[in-house]
Each structure stands twice: as C-alpha cells, then as structure tokens.
XYZ file of C-alpha atoms in Angstrom:
290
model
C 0.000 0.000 0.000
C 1.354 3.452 -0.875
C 2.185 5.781 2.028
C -0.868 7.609 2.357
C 0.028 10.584 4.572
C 2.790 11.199 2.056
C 0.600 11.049 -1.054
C -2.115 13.506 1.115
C 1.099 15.524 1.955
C 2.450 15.542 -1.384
C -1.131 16.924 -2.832
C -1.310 19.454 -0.574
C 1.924 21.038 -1.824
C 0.950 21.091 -5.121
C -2.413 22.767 -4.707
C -0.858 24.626 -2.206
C 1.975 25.917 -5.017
C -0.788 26.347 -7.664
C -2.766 28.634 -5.203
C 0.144 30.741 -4.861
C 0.521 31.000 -8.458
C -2.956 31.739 -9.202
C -2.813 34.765 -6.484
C 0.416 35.927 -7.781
C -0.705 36.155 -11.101
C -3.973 37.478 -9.677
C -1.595 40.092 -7.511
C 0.243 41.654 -10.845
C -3.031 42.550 -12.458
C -3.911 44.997 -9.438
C -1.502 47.839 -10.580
C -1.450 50.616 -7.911
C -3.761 49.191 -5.396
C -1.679 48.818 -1.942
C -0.622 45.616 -0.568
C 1.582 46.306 2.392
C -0.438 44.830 5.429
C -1.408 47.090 8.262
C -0.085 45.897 11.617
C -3.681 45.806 12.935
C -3.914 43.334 10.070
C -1.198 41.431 10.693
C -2.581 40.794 14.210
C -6.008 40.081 13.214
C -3.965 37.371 11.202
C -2.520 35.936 14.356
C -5.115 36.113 16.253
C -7.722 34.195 14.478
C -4.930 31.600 13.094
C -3.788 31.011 16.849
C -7.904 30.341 17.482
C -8.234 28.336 14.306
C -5.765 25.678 15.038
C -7.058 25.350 18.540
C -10.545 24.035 17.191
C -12.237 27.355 17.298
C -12.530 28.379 14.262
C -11.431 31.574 12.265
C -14.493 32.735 9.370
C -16.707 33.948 12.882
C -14.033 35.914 14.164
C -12.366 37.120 10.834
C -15.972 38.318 10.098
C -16.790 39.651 12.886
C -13.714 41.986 13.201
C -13.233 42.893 9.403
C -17.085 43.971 9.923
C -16.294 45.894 13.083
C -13.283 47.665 11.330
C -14.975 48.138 7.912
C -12.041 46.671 6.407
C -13.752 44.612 3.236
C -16.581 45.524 1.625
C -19.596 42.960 1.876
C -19.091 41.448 -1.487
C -16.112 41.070 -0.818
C -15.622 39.801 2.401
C -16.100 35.853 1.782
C -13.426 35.804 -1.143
C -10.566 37.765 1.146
C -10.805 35.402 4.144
C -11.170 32.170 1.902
C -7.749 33.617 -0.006
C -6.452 35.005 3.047
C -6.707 32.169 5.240
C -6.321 29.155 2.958
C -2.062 29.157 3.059
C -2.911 29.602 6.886
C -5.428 26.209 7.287
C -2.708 24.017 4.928
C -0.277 25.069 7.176
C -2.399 23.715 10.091
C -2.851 20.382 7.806
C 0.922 20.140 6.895
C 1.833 20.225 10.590
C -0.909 17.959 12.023
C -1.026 15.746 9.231
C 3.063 14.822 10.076
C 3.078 15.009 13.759
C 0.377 13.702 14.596
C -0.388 10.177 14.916
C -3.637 8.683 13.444
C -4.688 5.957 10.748
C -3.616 6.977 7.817
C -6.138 5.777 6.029
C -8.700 7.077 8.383
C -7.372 10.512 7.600
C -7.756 9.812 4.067
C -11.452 8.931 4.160
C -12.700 11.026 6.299
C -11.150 14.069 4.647
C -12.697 12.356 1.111
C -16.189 12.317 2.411
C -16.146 15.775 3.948
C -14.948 16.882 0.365
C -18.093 14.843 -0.784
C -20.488 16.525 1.494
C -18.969 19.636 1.004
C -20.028 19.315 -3.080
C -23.253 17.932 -1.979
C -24.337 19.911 0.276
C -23.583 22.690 -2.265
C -26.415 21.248 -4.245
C -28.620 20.289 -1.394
C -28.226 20.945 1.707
C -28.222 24.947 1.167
C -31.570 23.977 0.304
C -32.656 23.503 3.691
C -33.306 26.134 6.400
C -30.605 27.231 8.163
C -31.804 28.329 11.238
C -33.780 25.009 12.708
C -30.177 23.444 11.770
C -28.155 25.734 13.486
C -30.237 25.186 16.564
C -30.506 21.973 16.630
C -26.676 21.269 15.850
C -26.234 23.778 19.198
C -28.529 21.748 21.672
C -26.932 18.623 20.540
C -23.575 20.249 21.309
C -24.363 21.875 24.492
C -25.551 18.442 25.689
C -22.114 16.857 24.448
C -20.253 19.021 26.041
C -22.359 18.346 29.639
C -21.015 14.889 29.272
C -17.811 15.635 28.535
C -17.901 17.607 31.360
C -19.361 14.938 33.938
C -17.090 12.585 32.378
C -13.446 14.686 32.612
C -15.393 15.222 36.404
C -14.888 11.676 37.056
C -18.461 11.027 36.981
C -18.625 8.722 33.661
C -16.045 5.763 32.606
C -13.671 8.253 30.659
C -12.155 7.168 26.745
C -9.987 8.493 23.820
C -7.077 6.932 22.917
C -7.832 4.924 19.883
C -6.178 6.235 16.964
C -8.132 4.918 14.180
C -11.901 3.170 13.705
C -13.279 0.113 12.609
C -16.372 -1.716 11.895
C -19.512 0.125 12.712
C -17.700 3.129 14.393
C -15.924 3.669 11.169
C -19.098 3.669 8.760
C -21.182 5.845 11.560
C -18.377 8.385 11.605
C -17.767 8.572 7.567
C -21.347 9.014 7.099
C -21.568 11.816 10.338
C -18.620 13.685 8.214
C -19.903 13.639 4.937
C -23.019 15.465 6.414
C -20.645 18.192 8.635
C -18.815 18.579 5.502
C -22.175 19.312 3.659
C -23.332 21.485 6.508
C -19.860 23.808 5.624
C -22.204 24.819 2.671
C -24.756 26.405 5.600
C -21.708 28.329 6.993
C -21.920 25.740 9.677
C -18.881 25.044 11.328
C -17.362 21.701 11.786
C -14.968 21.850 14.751
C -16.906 21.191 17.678
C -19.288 18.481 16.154
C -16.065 16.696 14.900
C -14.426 16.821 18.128
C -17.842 15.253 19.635
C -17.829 13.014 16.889
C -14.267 11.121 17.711
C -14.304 12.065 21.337
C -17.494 10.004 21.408
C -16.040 7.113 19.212
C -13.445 6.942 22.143
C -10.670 8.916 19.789
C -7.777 10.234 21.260
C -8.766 14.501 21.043
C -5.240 14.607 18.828
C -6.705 12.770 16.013
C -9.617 15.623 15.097
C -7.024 17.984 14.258
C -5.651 16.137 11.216
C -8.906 15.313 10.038
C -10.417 18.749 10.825
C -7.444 20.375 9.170
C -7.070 18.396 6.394
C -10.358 18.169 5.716
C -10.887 22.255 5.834
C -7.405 22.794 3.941
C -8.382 21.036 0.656
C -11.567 22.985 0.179
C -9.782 25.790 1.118
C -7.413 25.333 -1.132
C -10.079 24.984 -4.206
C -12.349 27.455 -3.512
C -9.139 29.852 -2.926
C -8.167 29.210 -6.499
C -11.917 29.965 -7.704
C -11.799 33.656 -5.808
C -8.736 34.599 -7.263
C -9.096 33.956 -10.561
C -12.858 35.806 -10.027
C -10.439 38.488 -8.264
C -13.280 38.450 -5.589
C -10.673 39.293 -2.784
C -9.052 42.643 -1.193
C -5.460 41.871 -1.421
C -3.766 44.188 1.601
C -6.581 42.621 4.275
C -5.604 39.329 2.671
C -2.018 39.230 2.789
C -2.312 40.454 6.654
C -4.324 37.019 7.319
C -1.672 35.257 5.627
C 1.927 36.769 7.243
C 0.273 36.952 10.634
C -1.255 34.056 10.610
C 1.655 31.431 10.029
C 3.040 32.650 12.757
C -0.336 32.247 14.983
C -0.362 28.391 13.539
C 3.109 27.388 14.380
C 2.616 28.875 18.287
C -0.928 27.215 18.682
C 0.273 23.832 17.258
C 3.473 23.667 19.324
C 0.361 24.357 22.499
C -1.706 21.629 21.170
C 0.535 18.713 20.692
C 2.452 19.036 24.241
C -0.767 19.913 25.847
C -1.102 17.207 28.383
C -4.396 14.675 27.143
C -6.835 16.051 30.400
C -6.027 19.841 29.781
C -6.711 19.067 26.251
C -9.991 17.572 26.752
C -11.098 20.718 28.644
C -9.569 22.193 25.699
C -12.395 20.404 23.777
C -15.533 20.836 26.008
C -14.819 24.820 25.643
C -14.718 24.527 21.724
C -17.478 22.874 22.031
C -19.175 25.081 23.989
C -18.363 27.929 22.011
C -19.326 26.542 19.073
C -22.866 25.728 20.616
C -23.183 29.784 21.405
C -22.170 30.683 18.450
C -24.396 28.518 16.602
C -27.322 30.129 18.813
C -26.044 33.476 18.037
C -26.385 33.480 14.725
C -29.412 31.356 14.075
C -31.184 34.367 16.657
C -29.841 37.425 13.771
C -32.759 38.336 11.625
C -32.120 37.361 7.888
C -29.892 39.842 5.995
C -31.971 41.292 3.085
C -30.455 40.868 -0.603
C-alpha cells in the first residue's frame, strides 16, 4: 500500500503551489492598489490563526472583526478570508497531518467524504433552512459538552485513545462527516461536532485535528483558487491574514501537541461550547436582506 500521509502531503503542496501562483498572477493585475499589510492586520492574522488551530474556528471571528473595522466591503468579504486564510489552514494540515499520529487511512477517508459533502451539500443541503439546523446542531452540542464535562469530572467511565476506527464506528463516523462537511455549505462550522464526533467514538482529542485540518485545507485550497481567478478578494486585508497568521499556527500547534491529554480535553468541552453559542447566536440574527 502506498504511504498515504505522504501522497495527502504531497497533494497538498501542489495545490498549495498552484494557489500561490494563481494569487500571484492574480496580484500583478492589481496595478497601484496597496498591498503592504497594516499591523492591525497582521494581528487580526494571528489572532484568528492562533484560534483556528485550537478548534475554534477563524471565518466567525475574521468576520466579525473585518465587519467591526470596515475593512472589506460585503461582497467582498467571503473571497478575502477564503484567499487570506487558505495558506494559513494548509499550514495547520501540513503540521498535524506529520506530527500527529492517526490511521492513515482514516485521515484519508474522512477528509474524502467531507470533500463529498462539502459538493453535496452545495447542491442540497443549502436547500434547507438554516436556522432550525443551526439550533438543533447547538442543543446537541451543548448536551455533548455536559457529558464531557461529567465525564473529565470523574463522573462517567472516561475514553480516547484509539487512533483509528473500525467496523460500525468507522461507517457511523464517515457518514456523520460527509453530512458536517455538507453542513460547511450552511456556513456551519465543523470543529466542535467533529471533536464530539471522535471524542465520542473513544478517539484520542489529537486525532480531530488532522482530520479537521485536512479536511478544511483542501476545500480551502479549491475554492481559494476559484476567488482569485474571479479576483473576488481585497489583497492588503488578505495578505495580513496570511503573514500573521503562520506565525499564529506554528505557536498554537506547538500548544496543542504538548498539551497534556486532560487539559486538552477541557480544551475540547470549551470549543465545544463555544461553538454551541455561536451557533445560537447566529441562528437568533434576523435574515440579511439581498
């Protein structure tokens, strides 16, 4: 059998390298516009890296302060954090995908059906209403996270060291990620129900962040090629996502992987509980009109 984290590792370079060359070409079209980042920009770019690659996410935040700041436009904004954060999430993948220990194979599948959901759900699932999804995906997360709780309490037989699934735990969570990778298509997160997912499968905690990563860094990756050859971005806001946020995924991953396996389960019940919130936040925001 081929090695399978090198082939995964080996294709994210390459779309990786074709990204760049897309934006670069993309970059030399935009004559005088300016492209130095700010230093407010450049820590926005830490900032919601360094939350990313702890499992809490970064399109929320990234929204919430380029709104705040009035730094995109609103036609814009979706195409400059997609470009702006996609060399940021393969970075995540890269460095979880090699350190980390987990099935290879697992990895591989699970990051193929979220792709599948993710193209299904673009046809389908962004059908459905968002709302009564949102709020049911946060109850069911809230109520994870209380037995996570009363379990890291001592009050439930604890798990989570298996690295890999078989059998019926394997097809249950395959089919689970194909529908959070169709959910992406809602703007629905899928951090904390991953998380759930393996911490409920009796995964070690470590093993979501390959799968979460790679699984986000691939789409990433594709739709960032799509906005820049659309030239849907803002380039300075962009670039400021980019050079800070490395840096923010390189301190948070170093935190992750020597995080001791109880204060990273904590580490999971408050992802998960933000997640929940957040969920409930925005399913309570009256629609947008067109």
């Amino acid at each position: 059998m081929p090695d399978i984290r090198l082939l995964l590792l080996s294709a994210l370079g390459l779309l990786s390298a074709l990204f760049v060359w897309h934006w670069w070409r993309s970059l030399r079209g935009h004559g005088t516009e300016r492209l130095r980042p700010t230093w407010v920009q450049l820590l926005i770019g830490f900032a919601v890296s360094f939350l990313d690659t702890l499992g809490i996410g970064s399109l929320a935040t990234t929204t919430t302060l380029f709104k705040a700041l009035r730094m995109v436009p609103d036609e814009r904004l979706p195409g400059t954090m997609i470009v702006g954060l996609t060399l940021t999430v393969a970075t995540q993948a890269f460095i979880f995908i090699a350190k980390v220990d987990i099935d290879p194979l697992l990895l591989l599948l699970m990051i193929s059906t979220a792709l599948f959901g993710g193209w299904l759900g673009a046809g389908i699932v962004s059908r459905l209403p968002r709302r009564p999804i949102q709020v049911g995906m946060a109850v069911a997360l809230l109520v994870a996270a209380l037995f996570m709780t009363v379990s890291q309490l001592g009050r439930m037989p604890e798990g989570g060291t298996a690295l890999t699934l078989d059998g019926g735990a394997l097809w249950l969570a395959l089919g689970v990620n194909l529908v959070l990778g169709a959910l992406i298509m809602l703007g629905i997160g899928n951090y904390g129900p991953t998380f759930v997912l393996l911490a409920a499968l009796g995964m070690d905690p470590r093993a979501a962040f390959p799968i979460m990563m790679g699984s986000g860094a691939f789409a990433a990756l594709i739709g960032g090629i799509a906005f820049v050859k659309r030239q849907r971005q803002v380039n300075q806001p962009a670039l400021g996502l980019v050079l800070g946020g490395i840096p923010g995924v390189v301190v948070a991953a170093l935190l992750v992987t020597n995080l001791p396996i109880a204060a990273l389960r904590w580490l999971v019940i408050g992802v998960v509980v933000y997640a929940a919130l957040t969920m409930i936040r925005d399913a309570m925001r009256p629609p947008q009109r067109p």
